[in-house]
Amino acid sequence: MNKFSYKLIGTCLSFALLTSGCEKFLDKPLENQRPSQGIDYTDLSQMYAPVSGVYRAAADDRLVHWIDLSIRAVREDDYQRGAPTANDNPELMSIKNFQRDVTVQSYWGINQSWISYYSLAITANGALTELSLFAEQIADGDTETAALNRRYQAEVRFLRAYAHLMATRLFGDVPILTDSDNIQRLATIGKSTAAEVRQFIIDEMNACAADLEDVRPNQAEHQGAVTQYSALLLKAKAAADLAGNDNASPHWDTVLEATDAIINSGKFSLYGDFYQLFKIPGKLNDGSLFELQYSDFGLPTGDIVRPGIDWGTFFRWQGPSGDQRGSAISGAGWVPPSQDIVDFLTARNDSVRLKTTILEYGETEDTYATTPSGDRIYGNPFGIKYFNGKTYLPSSQMTEGRMEYGANNNVRILRYADVLLLNAEAKVRKGQNGDEPFRLVRERAKLNPITGVTLEQILDERRAEFACEWWGERFNDLVRTGRAQEVFGSRFVPGQSEYVPIPQAQIDANTNFR
């Protein structure tokens, strides 16, 4: 992005952190760093550079900022709390209790979440502007390069749409930002309803999916890039949110059509080993529809990059806290899993998912806990019993010489299991049989098949499958099905507790956000 876009972020959307001691957003260069006037748009070999910049933005702190992940995760009953202690970022406990007071609204953390989503949208908009300038240089009749330009634009539009999904799931009614060049528009843009944002996502995916590659992401020309099937799943997720708990909603037809297309392509399958799915062997497997990619290039020292990405806050932030005596298996101990999710998985005899999702601390060096991969964990100073096993990378899988927790691993975002369970849910809601897609997910978890699967069983399966995966699927499922108050009790007030308030800093910058 150019310097003009920097100014937009800082002045029009108040995109700067409001607390001292925290990393300032504007201290970090945006990914597409060359000024636009310095780019030779006649050099079509450089056409993918803006697209790569948006992927880099997503994989930096736009989609995996530690406080944003904490805010999304803490609202679920699958997590004990946000910070290692209730006194660290106490606003997270207020969010967990669905408070919407001035303390929460002024909290720097929710402002950072807003920053993360909309800076990604602005980065995407800048890339689309550059891609249009490349497109002007494509010779008449060069249909191959023109199609390539449309594909690149479609990849960027997917990432922008995903940012909007995350924004609306957290804040509810939010602006749809597709034009970042008009400074007056940014200062006066209004909110769209949560339903309008979801419909925008569906419309975007309808418009651009055909321009994406008809392959799995691990088969893409740029390995791991989003493809037609990534767009179809994003469309299905937005449609399921719109459908809510209304079995008669036509949006369930959209969910069924999109997930059927993915399944019937025959291109995807569940990675067989659920435990290894979230570790090095599971990177970009045949069931992956979207991952944030990272690499250490197999080197014992140096940056962890794709390229130039700060990978660490995602993994270190959730790793086991305490004195691990120099072990690479260590971290900050944030958003520890709750006893509720442990009890839920245990009662189901869901041993495969339990050993993958939940790892335990030992009390002392002499009474250590051992992970399924043989690493010893002990010395937790905060009285926390569990840490997130889905962010655990065994020391045996780390590049020799590396001591960074989670180094060289990817972050899984969209998975084939989501396709199968949404497909089963859509079928059951429409009075059809959802046993087959449901069976495949349970089979991978080594659980017995269920005949005549019900909606309740599908929602339970979704909780078990996606437990502690950071994107708020459990909370979103409870909200869209109208079951949140049943789970959270009187502290959850329907019509008020579904979203956190739009940050006061953003309202101060644009009163249309009230």
PDB file of N, CA, C and O in Angstrom, residues 85-132:
ATOM      1  N   THR A  85      -4.505 -15.009  33.974  1.00  0.00           N
ATOM      2  CA  THR A  85      -5.142 -14.650  35.236  1.00  0.00           C
ATOM      3  C   THR A  85      -6.259 -13.658  34.949  1.00  0.00           C
ATOM      4  O   THR A  85      -6.212 -12.913  33.962  1.00  0.00           O
ATOM      5  N   ALA A  86      -7.254 -13.637  35.803  1.00  0.00           N
ATOM      6  CA  ALA A  86      -8.388 -12.735  35.601  1.00  0.00           C
ATOM      7  C   ALA A  86      -7.982 -11.272  35.705  1.00  0.00           C
ATOM      8  O   ALA A  86      -8.680 -10.387  35.210  1.00  0.00           O
ATOM      9  N   ASN A  87      -6.844 -10.984  36.341  1.00  0.00           N
ATOM     10  CA  ASN A  87      -6.388  -9.610  36.508  1.00  0.00           C
ATOM     11  C   ASN A  87      -5.623  -9.089  35.303  1.00  0.00           C
ATOM     12  O   ASN A  87      -5.329  -7.897  35.227  1.00  0.00           O
ATOM     13  N   ASP A  88      -5.270  -9.976  34.380  1.00  0.00           N
ATOM     14  CA  ASP A  88      -4.567  -9.571  33.165  1.00  0.00           C
ATOM     15  C   ASP A  88      -5.608  -9.339  32.084  1.00  0.00           C
ATOM     16  O   ASP A  88      -6.333 -10.241  31.692  1.00  0.00           O
ATOM     17  N   ASN A  89      -5.698  -8.099  31.598  1.00  0.00           N
ATOM     18  CA  ASN A  89      -6.755  -7.726  30.664  1.00  0.00           C
ATOM     19  C   ASN A  89      -8.124  -8.105  31.227  1.00  0.00           C
ATOM     20  O   ASN A  89      -8.839  -8.948  30.665  1.00  0.00           O
ATOM     21  N   PRO A  90      -8.523  -7.513  32.348  1.00  0.00           N
ATOM     22  CA  PRO A  90      -9.809  -7.880  32.958  1.00  0.00           C
ATOM     23  C   PRO A  90     -10.999  -7.620  32.044  1.00  0.00           C
ATOM     24  O   PRO A  90     -12.074  -8.185  32.247  1.00  0.00           O
ATOM     25  N   GLU A  91     -10.796  -6.766  31.040  1.00  0.00           N
ATOM     26  CA  GLU A  91     -11.881  -6.521  30.094  1.00  0.00           C
ATOM     27  C   GLU A  91     -12.303  -7.797  29.381  1.00  0.00           C
ATOM     28  O   GLU A  91     -13.462  -7.930  28.964  1.00  0.00           O
ATOM     29  N   LEU A  92     -11.380  -8.755  29.256  1.00  0.00           N
ATOM     30  CA  LEU A  92     -11.740 -10.026  28.628  1.00  0.00           C
ATOM     31  C   LEU A  92     -12.776 -10.777  29.458  1.00  0.00           C
ATOM     32  O   LEU A  92     -13.661 -11.443  28.908  1.00  0.00           O
ATOM     33  N   MET A  93     -12.685 -10.680  30.778  1.00  0.00           N
ATOM     34  CA  MET A  93     -13.699 -11.317  31.619  1.00  0.00           C
ATOM     35  C   MET A  93     -15.042 -10.603  31.479  1.00  0.00           C
ATOM     36  O   MET A  93     -16.103 -11.233  31.524  1.00  0.00           O
ATOM     37  N   SER A  94     -15.001  -9.283  31.289  1.00  0.00           N
ATOM     38  CA  SER A  94     -16.242  -8.556  31.029  1.00  0.00           C
ATOM     39  C   SER A  94     -16.874  -9.015  29.724  1.00  0.00           C
ATOM     40  O   SER A  94     -18.092  -9.193  29.631  1.00  0.00           O
ATOM     41  N   ILE A  95     -16.050  -9.225  28.720  1.00  0.00           N
ATOM     42  CA  ILE A  95     -16.559  -9.718  27.436  1.00  0.00           C
ATOM     43  C   ILE A  95     -17.114 -11.128  27.601  1.00  0.00           C
ATOM     44  O   ILE A  95     -18.155 -11.471  27.037  1.00  0.00           O
ATOM     45  N   LYS A  96     -16.422 -11.961  28.382  1.00  0.00           N
ATOM     46  CA  LYS A  96     -16.914 -13.313  28.620  1.00  0.00           C
ATOM     47  C   LYS A  96     -18.280 -13.293  29.295  1.00  0.00           C
ATOM     48  O   LYS A  96     -19.122 -14.175  29.068  1.00  0.00           O
ATOM     49  N   ASN A  97     -18.516 -12.272  30.119  1.00  0.00           N
ATOM     50  CA  ASN A  97     -19.792 -12.141  30.820  1.00  0.00           C
ATOM     51  C   ASN A  97     -20.801 -11.300  30.041  1.00  0.00           C
ATOM     52  O   ASN A  97     -21.837 -10.904  30.584  1.00  0.00           O
ATOM     53  N   PHE A  98     -20.468 -11.016  28.766  1.00  0.00           N
ATOM     54  CA  PHE A  98     -21.371 -10.322  27.836  1.00  0.00           C
ATOM     55  C   PHE A  98     -21.749  -8.925  28.303  1.00  0.00           C
ATOM     56  O   PHE A  98     -22.856  -8.451  28.081  1.00  0.00           O
ATOM     57  N   GLN A  99     -20.794  -8.243  28.948  1.00  0.00           N
ATOM     58  CA  GLN A  99     -21.009  -6.861  29.330  1.00  0.00           C
ATOM     59  C   GLN A  99     -20.713  -5.946  28.146  1.00  0.00           C
ATOM     60  O   GLN A  99     -19.819  -6.216  27.345  1.00  0.00           O
ATOM     61  N   ARG A 100     -21.465  -4.863  28.035  1.00  0.00           N
ATOM     62  CA  ARG A 100     -21.305  -3.913  26.942  1.00  0.00           C
ATOM     63  C   ARG A 100     -21.144  -2.495  27.494  1.00  0.00           C
ATOM     64  O   ARG A 100     -21.616  -1.525  26.893  1.00  0.00           O
ATOM     65  N   ASP A 101     -20.480  -2.373  28.617  1.00  0.00           N
ATOM     66  CA  ASP A 101     -20.376  -1.060  29.251  1.00  0.00           C
ATOM     67  C   ASP A 101     -19.254  -0.236  28.624  1.00  0.00           C
ATOM     68  O   ASP A 101     -18.574  -0.671  27.695  1.00  0.00           O
ATOM     69  N   VAL A 102     -19.052   0.961  29.174  1.00  0.00           N
ATOM     70  CA  VAL A 102     -18.080   1.877  28.598  1.00  0.00           C
ATOM     71  C   VAL A 102     -16.662   1.330  28.699  1.00  0.00           C
ATOM     72  O   VAL A 102     -15.812   1.612  27.844  1.00  0.00           O
ATOM     73  N   THR A 103     -16.386   0.525  29.725  1.00  0.00           N
ATOM     74  CA  THR A 103     -15.051  -0.062  29.864  1.00  0.00           C
ATOM     75  C   THR A 103     -14.744  -0.984  28.697  1.00  0.00           C
ATOM     76  O   THR A 103     -13.648  -0.948  28.127  1.00  0.00           O
ATOM     77  N   VAL A 104     -15.716  -1.803  28.329  1.00  0.00           N
ATOM     78  CA  VAL A 104     -15.529  -2.693  27.185  1.00  0.00           C
ATOM     79  C   VAL A 104     -15.440  -1.890  25.896  1.00  0.00           C
ATOM     80  O   VAL A 104     -14.574  -2.137  25.048  1.00  0.00           O
ATOM     81  N   GLN A 105     -16.315  -0.907  25.735  1.00  0.00           N
ATOM     82  CA  GLN A 105     -16.348  -0.146  24.490  1.00  0.00           C
ATOM     83  C   GLN A 105     -15.058   0.640  24.280  1.00  0.00           C
ATOM     84  O   GLN A 105     -14.651   0.885  23.156  1.00  0.00           O
ATOM     85  N   SER A 106     -14.418   1.047  25.364  1.00  0.00           N
ATOM     86  CA  SER A 106     -13.160   1.797  25.266  1.00  0.00           C
ATOM     87  C   SER A 106     -11.932   0.894  25.293  1.00  0.00           C
ATOM     88  O   SER A 106     -10.801   1.395  25.237  1.00  0.00           O
ATOM     89  N   TYR A 107     -12.122  -0.388  25.408  1.00  0.00           N
ATOM     90  CA  TYR A 107     -11.020  -1.357  25.526  1.00  0.00           C
ATOM     91  C   TYR A 107     -10.181  -1.361  24.242  1.00  0.00           C
ATOM     92  O   TYR A 107     -10.714  -1.498  23.139  1.00  0.00           O
ATOM     93  N   TRP A 108      -8.879  -1.227  24.410  1.00  0.00           N
ATOM     94  CA  TRP A 108      -8.011  -1.192  23.241  1.00  0.00           C
ATOM     95  C   TRP A 108      -8.100  -2.481  22.425  1.00  0.00           C
ATOM     96  O   TRP A 108      -7.897  -2.478  21.199  1.00  0.00           O
ATOM     97  N   GLY A 109      -8.432  -3.604  23.096  1.00  0.00           N
ATOM     98  CA  GLY A 109      -8.463  -4.885  22.403  1.00  0.00           C
ATOM     99  C   GLY A 109      -9.523  -4.961  21.322  1.00  0.00           C
ATOM    100  O   GLY A 109      -9.272  -5.472  20.222  1.00  0.00           O
ATOM    101  N   ILE A 110     -10.749  -4.454  21.608  1.00  0.00           N
ATOM    102  CA  ILE A 110     -11.769  -4.525  20.566  1.00  0.00           C
ATOM    103  C   ILE A 110     -11.463  -3.531  19.449  1.00  0.00           C
ATOM    104  O   ILE A 110     -11.811  -3.767  18.288  1.00  0.00           O
ATOM    105  N   ASN A 111     -10.781  -2.434  19.786  1.00  0.00           N
ATOM    106  CA  ASN A 111     -10.352  -1.527  18.721  1.00  0.00           C
ATOM    107  C   ASN A 111      -9.318  -2.203  17.831  1.00  0.00           C
ATOM    108  O   ASN A 111      -9.313  -2.028  16.608  1.00  0.00           O
ATOM    109  N   GLN A 112      -8.438  -3.004  18.445  1.00  0.00           N
ATOM    110  CA  GLN A 112      -7.456  -3.734  17.642  1.00  0.00           C
ATOM    111  C   GLN A 112      -8.145  -4.751  16.729  1.00  0.00           C
ATOM    112  O   GLN A 112      -7.707  -4.969  15.595  1.00  0.00           O
ATOM    113  N   SER A 113      -9.212  -5.394  17.196  1.00  0.00           N
ATOM    114  CA  SER A 113      -9.949  -6.310  16.337  1.00  0.00           C
ATOM    115  C   SER A 113     -10.494  -5.570  15.116  1.00  0.00           C
ATOM    116  O   SER A 113     -10.395  -6.049  13.983  1.00  0.00           O
ATOM    117  N   TRP A 114     -11.089  -4.415  15.364  1.00  0.00           N
ATOM    118  CA  TRP A 114     -11.598  -3.598  14.258  1.00  0.00           C
ATOM    119  C   TRP A 114     -10.469  -3.248  13.293  1.00  0.00           C
ATOM    120  O   TRP A 114     -10.606  -3.353  12.068  1.00  0.00           O
ATOM    121  N   ILE A 115      -9.335  -2.847  13.853  1.00  0.00           N
ATOM    122  CA  ILE A 115      -8.157  -2.525  13.052  1.00  0.00           C
ATOM    123  C   ILE A 115      -7.773  -3.718  12.177  1.00  0.00           C
ATOM    124  O   ILE A 115      -7.503  -3.578  10.979  1.00  0.00           O
ATOM    125  N   SER A 116      -7.727  -4.887  12.780  1.00  0.00           N
ATOM    126  CA  SER A 116      -7.275  -6.075  12.063  1.00  0.00           C
ATOM    127  C   SER A 116      -8.140  -6.343  10.840  1.00  0.00           C
ATOM    128  O   SER A 116      -7.637  -6.561   9.732  1.00  0.00           O
ATOM    129  N   TYR A 117      -9.457  -6.336  11.026  1.00  0.00           N
ATOM    130  CA  TYR A 117     -10.356  -6.673   9.917  1.00  0.00           C
ATOM    131  C   TYR A 117     -10.338  -5.610   8.829  1.00  0.00           C
ATOM    132  O   TYR A 117     -10.225  -5.921   7.635  1.00  0.00           O
ATOM    133  N   TYR A 118     -10.433  -4.358   9.233  1.00  0.00           N
ATOM    134  CA  TYR A 118     -10.579  -3.322   8.216  1.00  0.00           C
ATOM    135  C   TYR A 118      -9.262  -2.908   7.581  1.00  0.00           C
ATOM    136  O   TYR A 118      -9.235  -2.423   6.445  1.00  0.00           O
ATOM    137  N   SER A 119      -8.145  -3.108   8.269  1.00  0.00           N
ATOM    138  CA  SER A 119      -6.870  -2.896   7.584  1.00  0.00           C
ATOM    139  C   SER A 119      -6.658  -3.962   6.518  1.00  0.00           C
ATOM    140  O   SER A 119      -6.091  -3.684   5.457  1.00  0.00           O
ATOM    141  N   LEU A 120      -7.138  -5.191   6.773  1.00  0.00           N
ATOM    142  CA  LEU A 120      -7.062  -6.222   5.743  1.00  0.00           C
ATOM    143  C   LEU A 120      -7.946  -5.842   4.551  1.00  0.00           C
ATOM    144  O   LEU A 120      -7.557  -6.007   3.393  1.00  0.00           O
ATOM    145  N   ALA A 121      -9.145  -5.308   4.820  1.00  0.00           N
ATOM    146  CA  ALA A 121     -10.016  -4.870   3.736  1.00  0.00           C
ATOM    147  C   ALA A 121      -9.372  -3.749   2.929  1.00  0.00           C
ATOM    148  O   ALA A 121      -9.438  -3.734   1.683  1.00  0.00           O
ATOM    149  N   ILE A 122      -8.728  -2.806   3.612  1.00  0.00           N
ATOM    150  CA  ILE A 122      -8.079  -1.703   2.921  1.00  0.00           C
ATOM    151  C   ILE A 122      -6.901  -2.210   2.093  1.00  0.00           C
ATOM    152  O   ILE A 122      -6.684  -1.782   0.955  1.00  0.00           O
ATOM    153  N   THR A 123      -6.133  -3.142   2.656  1.00  0.00           N
ATOM    154  CA  THR A 123      -5.043  -3.742   1.897  1.00  0.00           C
ATOM    155  C   THR A 123      -5.571  -4.429   0.647  1.00  0.00           C
ATOM    156  O   THR A 123      -4.997  -4.320  -0.445  1.00  0.00           O
ATOM    157  N   ALA A 124      -6.699  -5.141   0.796  1.00  0.00           N
ATOM    158  CA  ALA A 124      -7.314  -5.819  -0.355  1.00  0.00           C
ATOM    159  C   ALA A 124      -7.782  -4.815  -1.392  1.00  0.00           C
ATOM    160  O   ALA A 124      -7.586  -5.007  -2.609  1.00  0.00           O
ATOM    161  N   ASN A 125      -8.400  -3.733  -0.945  1.00  0.00           N
ATOM    162  CA  ASN A 125      -8.865  -2.727  -1.891  1.00  0.00           C
ATOM    163  C   ASN A 125      -7.708  -2.097  -2.660  1.00  0.00           C
ATOM    164  O   ASN A 125      -7.811  -1.828  -3.859  1.00  0.00           O
ATOM    165  N   GLY A 126      -6.598  -1.856  -1.960  1.00  0.00           N
ATOM    166  CA  GLY A 126      -5.423  -1.339  -2.647  1.00  0.00           C
ATOM    167  C   GLY A 126      -4.896  -2.309  -3.689  1.00  0.00           C
ATOM    168  O   GLY A 126      -4.489  -1.910  -4.792  1.00  0.00           O
ATOM    169  N   ALA A 127      -4.897  -3.600  -3.364  1.00  0.00           N
ATOM    170  CA  ALA A 127      -4.444  -4.615  -4.314  1.00  0.00           C
ATOM    171  C   ALA A 127      -5.360  -4.667  -5.540  1.00  0.00           C
ATOM    172  O   ALA A 127      -4.894  -4.831  -6.679  1.00  0.00           O
ATOM    173  N   LEU A 128      -6.659  -4.541  -5.313  1.00  0.00           N
ATOM    174  CA  LEU A 128      -7.593  -4.559  -6.441  1.00  0.00           C
ATOM    175  C   LEU A 128      -7.375  -3.359  -7.354  1.00  0.00           C
ATOM    176  O   LEU A 128      -7.491  -3.474  -8.583  1.00  0.00           O
ATOM    177  N   THR A 129      -7.056  -2.209  -6.769  1.00  0.00           N
ATOM    178  CA  THR A 129      -6.744  -1.031  -7.589  1.00  0.00           C
ATOM    179  C   THR A 129      -5.516  -1.295  -8.449  1.00  0.00           C
ATOM    180  O   THR A 129      -5.493  -0.980  -9.652  1.00  0.00           O
ATOM    181  N   GLU A 130      -4.497  -1.887  -7.855  1.00  0.00           N
ATOM    182  CA  GLU A 130      -3.282  -2.181  -8.618  1.00  0.00           C
ATOM    183  C   GLU A 130      -3.535  -3.228  -9.695  1.00  0.00           C
ATOM    184  O   GLU A 130      -3.016  -3.130 -10.815  1.00  0.00           O
ATOM    185  N   LEU A 131      -4.339  -4.230  -9.375  1.00  0.00           N
ATOM    186  CA  LEU A 131      -4.641  -5.253 -10.379  1.00  0.00           C
ATOM    187  C   LEU A 131      -5.420  -4.664 -11.549  1.00  0.00           C
ATOM    188  O   LEU A 131      -5.243  -5.085 -12.695  1.00  0.00           O
ATOM    189  N   SER A 132      -6.263  -3.680 -11.276  1.00  0.00           N
ATOM    190  CA  SER A 132      -6.974  -3.031 -12.382  1.00  0.00           C
ATOM    191  C   SER A 132      -6.008  -2.248 -13.268  1.00  0.00           C
ATOM    192  O   SER A 132      -6.198  -2.167 -14.484  1.00  0.00           O
TER     193      SER A 132
END
